[in-house]
GROMACS .gro file of C-alpha atoms in nm:
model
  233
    1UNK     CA    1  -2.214   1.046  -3.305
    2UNK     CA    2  -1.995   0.851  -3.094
    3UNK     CA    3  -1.944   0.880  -2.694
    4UNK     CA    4  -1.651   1.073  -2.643
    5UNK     CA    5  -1.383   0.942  -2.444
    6UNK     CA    6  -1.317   1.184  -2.140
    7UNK     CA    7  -0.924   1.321  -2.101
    8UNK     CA    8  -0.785   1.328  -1.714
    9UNK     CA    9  -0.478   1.516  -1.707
   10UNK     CA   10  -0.293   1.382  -1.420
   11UNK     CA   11  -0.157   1.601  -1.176
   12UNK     CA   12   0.016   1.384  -0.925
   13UNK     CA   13  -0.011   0.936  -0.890
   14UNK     CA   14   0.146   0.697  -0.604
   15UNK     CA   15   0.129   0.288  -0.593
   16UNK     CA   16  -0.040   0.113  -0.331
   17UNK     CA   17  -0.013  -0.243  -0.237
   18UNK     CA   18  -0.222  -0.418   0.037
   19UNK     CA   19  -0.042  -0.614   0.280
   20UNK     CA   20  -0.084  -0.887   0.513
   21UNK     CA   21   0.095  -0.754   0.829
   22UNK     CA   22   0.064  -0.802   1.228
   23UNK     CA   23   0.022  -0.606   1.518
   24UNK     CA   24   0.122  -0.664   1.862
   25UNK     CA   25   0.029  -0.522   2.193
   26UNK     CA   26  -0.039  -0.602   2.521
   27UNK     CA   27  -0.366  -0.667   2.692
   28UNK     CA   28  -0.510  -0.686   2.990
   29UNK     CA   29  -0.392  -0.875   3.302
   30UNK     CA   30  -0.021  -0.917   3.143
   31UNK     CA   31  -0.151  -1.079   2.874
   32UNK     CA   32  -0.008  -0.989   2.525
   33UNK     CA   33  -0.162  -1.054   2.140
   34UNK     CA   34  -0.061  -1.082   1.808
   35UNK     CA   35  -0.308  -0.993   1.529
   36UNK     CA   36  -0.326  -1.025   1.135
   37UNK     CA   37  -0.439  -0.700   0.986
   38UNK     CA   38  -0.493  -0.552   0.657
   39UNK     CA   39  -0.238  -0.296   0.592
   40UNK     CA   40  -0.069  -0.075   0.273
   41UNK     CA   41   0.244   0.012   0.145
   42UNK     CA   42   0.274   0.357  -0.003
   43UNK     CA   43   0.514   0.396  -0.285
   44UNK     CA   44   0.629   0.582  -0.626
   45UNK     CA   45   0.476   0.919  -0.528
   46UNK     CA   46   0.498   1.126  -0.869
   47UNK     CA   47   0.425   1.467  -0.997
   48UNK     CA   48   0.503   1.561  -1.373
   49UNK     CA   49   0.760   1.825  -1.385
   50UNK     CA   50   0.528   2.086  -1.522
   51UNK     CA   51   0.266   2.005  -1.250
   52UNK     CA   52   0.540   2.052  -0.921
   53UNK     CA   53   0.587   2.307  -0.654
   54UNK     CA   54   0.168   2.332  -0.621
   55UNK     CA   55   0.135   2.073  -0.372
   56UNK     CA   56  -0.059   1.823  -0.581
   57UNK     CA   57   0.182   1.552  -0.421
   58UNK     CA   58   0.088   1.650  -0.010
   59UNK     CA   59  -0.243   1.718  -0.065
   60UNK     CA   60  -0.284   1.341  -0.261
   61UNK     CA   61  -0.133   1.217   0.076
   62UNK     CA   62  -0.347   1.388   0.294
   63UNK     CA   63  -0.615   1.279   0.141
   64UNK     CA   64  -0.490   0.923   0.128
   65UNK     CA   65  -0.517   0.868   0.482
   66UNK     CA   66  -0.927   0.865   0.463
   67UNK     CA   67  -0.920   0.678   0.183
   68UNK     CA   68  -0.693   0.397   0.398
   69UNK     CA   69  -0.766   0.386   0.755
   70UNK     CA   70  -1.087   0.309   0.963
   71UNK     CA   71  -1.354   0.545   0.981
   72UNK     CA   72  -1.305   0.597   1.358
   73UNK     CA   73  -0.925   0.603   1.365
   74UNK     CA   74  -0.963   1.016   1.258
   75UNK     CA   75  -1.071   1.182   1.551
   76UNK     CA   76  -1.213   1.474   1.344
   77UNK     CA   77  -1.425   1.494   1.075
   78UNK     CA   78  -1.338   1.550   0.733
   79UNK     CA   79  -1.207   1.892   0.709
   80UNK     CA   80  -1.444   2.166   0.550
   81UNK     CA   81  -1.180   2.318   0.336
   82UNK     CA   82  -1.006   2.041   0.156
   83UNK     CA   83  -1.413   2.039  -0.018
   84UNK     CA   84  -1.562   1.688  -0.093
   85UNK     CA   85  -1.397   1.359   0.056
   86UNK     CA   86  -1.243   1.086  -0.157
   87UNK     CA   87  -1.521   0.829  -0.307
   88UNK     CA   88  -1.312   0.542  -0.299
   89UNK     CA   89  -1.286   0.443   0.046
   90UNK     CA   90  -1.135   0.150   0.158
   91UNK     CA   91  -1.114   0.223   0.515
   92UNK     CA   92  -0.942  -0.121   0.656
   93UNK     CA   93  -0.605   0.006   0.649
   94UNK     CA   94  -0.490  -0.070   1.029
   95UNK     CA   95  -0.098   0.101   0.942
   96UNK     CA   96   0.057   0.159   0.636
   97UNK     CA   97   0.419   0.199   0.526
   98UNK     CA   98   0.546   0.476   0.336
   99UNK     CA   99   0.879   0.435   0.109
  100UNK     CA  100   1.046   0.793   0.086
  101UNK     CA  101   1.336   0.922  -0.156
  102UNK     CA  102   1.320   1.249  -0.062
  103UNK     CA  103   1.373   1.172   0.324
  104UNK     CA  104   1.146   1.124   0.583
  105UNK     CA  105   1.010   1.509   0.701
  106UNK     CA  106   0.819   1.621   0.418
  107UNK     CA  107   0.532   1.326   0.473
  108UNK     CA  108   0.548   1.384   0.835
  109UNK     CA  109   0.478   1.738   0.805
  110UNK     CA  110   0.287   1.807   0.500
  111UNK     CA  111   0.075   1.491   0.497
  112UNK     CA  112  -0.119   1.499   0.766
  113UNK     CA  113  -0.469   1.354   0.744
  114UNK     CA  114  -0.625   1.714   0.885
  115UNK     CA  115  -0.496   2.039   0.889
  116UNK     CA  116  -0.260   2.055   1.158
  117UNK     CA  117   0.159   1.971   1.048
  118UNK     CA  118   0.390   1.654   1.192
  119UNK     CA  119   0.047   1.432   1.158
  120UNK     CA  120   0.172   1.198   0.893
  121UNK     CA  121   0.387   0.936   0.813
  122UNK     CA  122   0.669   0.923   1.139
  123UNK     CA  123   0.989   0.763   1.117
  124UNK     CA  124   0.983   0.594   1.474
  125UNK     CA  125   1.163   0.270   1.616
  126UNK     CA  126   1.239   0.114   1.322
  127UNK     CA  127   1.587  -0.142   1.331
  128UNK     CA  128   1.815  -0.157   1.034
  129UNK     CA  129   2.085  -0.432   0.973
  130UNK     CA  130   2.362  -0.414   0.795
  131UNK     CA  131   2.565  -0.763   0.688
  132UNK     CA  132   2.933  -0.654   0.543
  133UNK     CA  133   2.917  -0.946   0.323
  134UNK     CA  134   3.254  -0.874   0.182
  135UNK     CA  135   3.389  -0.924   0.527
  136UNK     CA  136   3.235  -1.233   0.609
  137UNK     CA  137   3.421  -1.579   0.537
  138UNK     CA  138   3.155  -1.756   0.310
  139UNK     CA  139   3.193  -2.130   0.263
  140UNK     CA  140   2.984  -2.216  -0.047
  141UNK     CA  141   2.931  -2.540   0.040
  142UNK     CA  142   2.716  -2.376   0.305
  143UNK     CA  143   2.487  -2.193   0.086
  144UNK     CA  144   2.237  -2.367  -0.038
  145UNK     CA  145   2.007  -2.191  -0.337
  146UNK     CA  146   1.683  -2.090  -0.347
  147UNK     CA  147   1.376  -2.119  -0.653
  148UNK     CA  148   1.050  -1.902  -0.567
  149UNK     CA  149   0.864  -2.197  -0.441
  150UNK     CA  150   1.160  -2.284  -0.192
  151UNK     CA  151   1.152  -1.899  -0.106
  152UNK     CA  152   0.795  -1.935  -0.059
  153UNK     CA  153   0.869  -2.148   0.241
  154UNK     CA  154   1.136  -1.975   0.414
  155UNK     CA  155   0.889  -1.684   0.410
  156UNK     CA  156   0.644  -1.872   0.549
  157UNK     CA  157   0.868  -1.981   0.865
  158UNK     CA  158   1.024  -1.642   0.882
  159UNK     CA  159   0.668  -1.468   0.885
  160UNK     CA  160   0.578  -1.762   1.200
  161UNK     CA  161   0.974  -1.618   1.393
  162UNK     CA  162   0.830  -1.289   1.321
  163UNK     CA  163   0.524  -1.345   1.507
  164UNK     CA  164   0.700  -1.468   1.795
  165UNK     CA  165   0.934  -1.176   1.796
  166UNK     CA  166   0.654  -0.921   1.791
  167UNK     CA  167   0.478  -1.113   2.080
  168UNK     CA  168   0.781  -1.104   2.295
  169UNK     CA  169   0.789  -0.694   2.221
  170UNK     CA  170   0.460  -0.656   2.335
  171UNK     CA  171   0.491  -0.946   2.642
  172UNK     CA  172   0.758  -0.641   2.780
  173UNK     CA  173   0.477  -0.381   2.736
  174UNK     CA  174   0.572  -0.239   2.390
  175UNK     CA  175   0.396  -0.206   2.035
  176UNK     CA  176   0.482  -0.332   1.716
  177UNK     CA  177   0.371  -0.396   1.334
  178UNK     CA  178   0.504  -0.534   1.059
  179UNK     CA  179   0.419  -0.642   0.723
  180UNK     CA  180   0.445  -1.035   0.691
  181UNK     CA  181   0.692  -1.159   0.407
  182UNK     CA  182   0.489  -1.448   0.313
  183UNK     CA  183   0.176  -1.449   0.086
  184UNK     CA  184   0.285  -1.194  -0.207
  185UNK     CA  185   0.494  -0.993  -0.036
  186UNK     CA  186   0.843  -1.121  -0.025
  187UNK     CA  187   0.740  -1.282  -0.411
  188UNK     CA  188   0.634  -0.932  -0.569
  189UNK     CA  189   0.987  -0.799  -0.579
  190UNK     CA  190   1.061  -1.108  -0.742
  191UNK     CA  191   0.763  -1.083  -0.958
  192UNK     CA  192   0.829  -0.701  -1.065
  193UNK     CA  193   1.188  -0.824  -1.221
  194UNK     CA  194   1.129  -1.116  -1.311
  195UNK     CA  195   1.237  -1.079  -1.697
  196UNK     CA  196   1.532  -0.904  -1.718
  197UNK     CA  197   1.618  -0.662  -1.991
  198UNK     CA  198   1.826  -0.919  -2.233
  199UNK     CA  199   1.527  -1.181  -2.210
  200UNK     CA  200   1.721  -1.414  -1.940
  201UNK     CA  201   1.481  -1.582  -1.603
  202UNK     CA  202   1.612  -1.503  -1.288
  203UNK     CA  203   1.576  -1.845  -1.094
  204UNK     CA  204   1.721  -1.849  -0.808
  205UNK     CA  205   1.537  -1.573  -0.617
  206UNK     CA  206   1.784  -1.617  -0.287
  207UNK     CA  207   2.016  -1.830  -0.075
  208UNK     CA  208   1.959  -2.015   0.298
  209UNK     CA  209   2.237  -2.164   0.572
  210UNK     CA  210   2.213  -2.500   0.517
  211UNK     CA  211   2.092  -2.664   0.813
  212UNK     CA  212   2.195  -3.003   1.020
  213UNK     CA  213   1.894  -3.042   1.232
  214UNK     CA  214   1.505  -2.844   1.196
  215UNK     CA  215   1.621  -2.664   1.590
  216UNK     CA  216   1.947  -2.433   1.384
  217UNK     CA  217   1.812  -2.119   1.314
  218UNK     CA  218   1.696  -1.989   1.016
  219UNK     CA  219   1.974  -1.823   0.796
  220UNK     CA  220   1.871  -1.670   0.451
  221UNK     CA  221   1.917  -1.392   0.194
  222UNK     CA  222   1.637  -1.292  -0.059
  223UNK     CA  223   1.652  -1.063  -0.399
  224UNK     CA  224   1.509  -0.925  -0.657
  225UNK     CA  225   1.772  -0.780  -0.990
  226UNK     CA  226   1.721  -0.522  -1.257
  227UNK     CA  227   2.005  -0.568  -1.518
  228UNK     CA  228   2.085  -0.513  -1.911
  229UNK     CA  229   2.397  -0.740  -1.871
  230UNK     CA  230   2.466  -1.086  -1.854
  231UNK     CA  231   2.350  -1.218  -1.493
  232UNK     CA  232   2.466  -1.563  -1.399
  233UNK     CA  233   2.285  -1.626  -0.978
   0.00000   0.00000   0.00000
């Protein structure tokens, strides 16, 4: 007789990607830090059709949050009636994003790491820009194009400008995090759609200001493309 292969029928999946990311706050004596921290990015939250409307989906989330974060970042212990905790534990989590299509309430209310609603994922002084690129007079000669390996680098000096940024928030007494876009994380977009659908490369991933002297700031546009059609960047 052969082993038999167990069956899992899956009620509800998500994808999780661990980050590089920073947080910022001040210290003592008007001091202020910036620190590197392990952190996640929540996305793709699924339920089959014929497993919705049980809450499979919120109580996965819940239950996320002691899989992710520090032991001692849950002021409670793990709560009776949810039964067992998760096995998997990675507990080094410090924040973690969540990307929502369905708005941003439902995780905030129904995903709270212990039984008590508006204890998950919050939607809270985050900044949003908004280039009207059709609007803008682009010189071309300006522009100048960007392979991965180039894009590798503006990442790199745009992750160092974020840093500064961050310490500046908390040098005026606030908070902040933020994932970093260099190491992976600007690339996996990039990565994820990398072969389009009619067998073409994308290669150049992006495009950057030209500059006349190292002290001009730095002026660029990344990008990932999904496409059956001819695509010409």
């Amino acid at each position: 007789m052969g082993s038999e292969i167990p069956i899992f029928r899956v009620l509800t999946v998500f994808a999780r990607f661990r980050r590089v990311g920073i947080v910022s706050r001040p210290i003592a004596d008007g001091q202020a830090q910036v620190t590197e921290v392990p952190c996640y990015g929540v996305a793709s939250v699924y339920t089959p059709p014929e497993k919705r409307k049980k809450g499979y989906a919120a109580h996965m989330m819940r239950l996320l949050h002691w899989v992710l974060a520090p032991e001692d970042s849950i002021s409670a212990q793990f709560p009776s009636e949810w039964g067992a905790p998760p096995v998997a534990r990675l507990q080094d989590g410090i924040f973690s994003a969540l990307y929502s299509d369905i708005g941003d309430q439902f995780y905030q209310l129904n995903c709270s790491p212990l039984p008590k609603e508006g204890l998950g994922w919050i939607t809270t002084g985050q900044i949003n820009t908004t280039w009207p690129v059709a609007k803008m007079p682009l010189d071309s000669a300006q522009w100048v194009s960007l392979s991965k390996d180039e894009a590798d680098k503006v990442w790199e000096e745009d992750a160092q400008l974020m840093k500064k940024d961050a310490l500046a928030i908390a040098r005026a007494g606030g908070v902040a995090c933020s994932f970093l876009p260099d190491r992976g994380n600007g690339r996996l977009s990039y990565e994820r759609h990398r072969k389009l659908k009619n067998g073409q490369t994308l290669e150049a991933v992006g495009v950057q200001l030209a500059r006349n002297s190292p002290d001009d700031p730095l002026v660029f546009a990344t990008w990932a493309a999904e496409s059956s059609e001819s695509l010409t960047l």
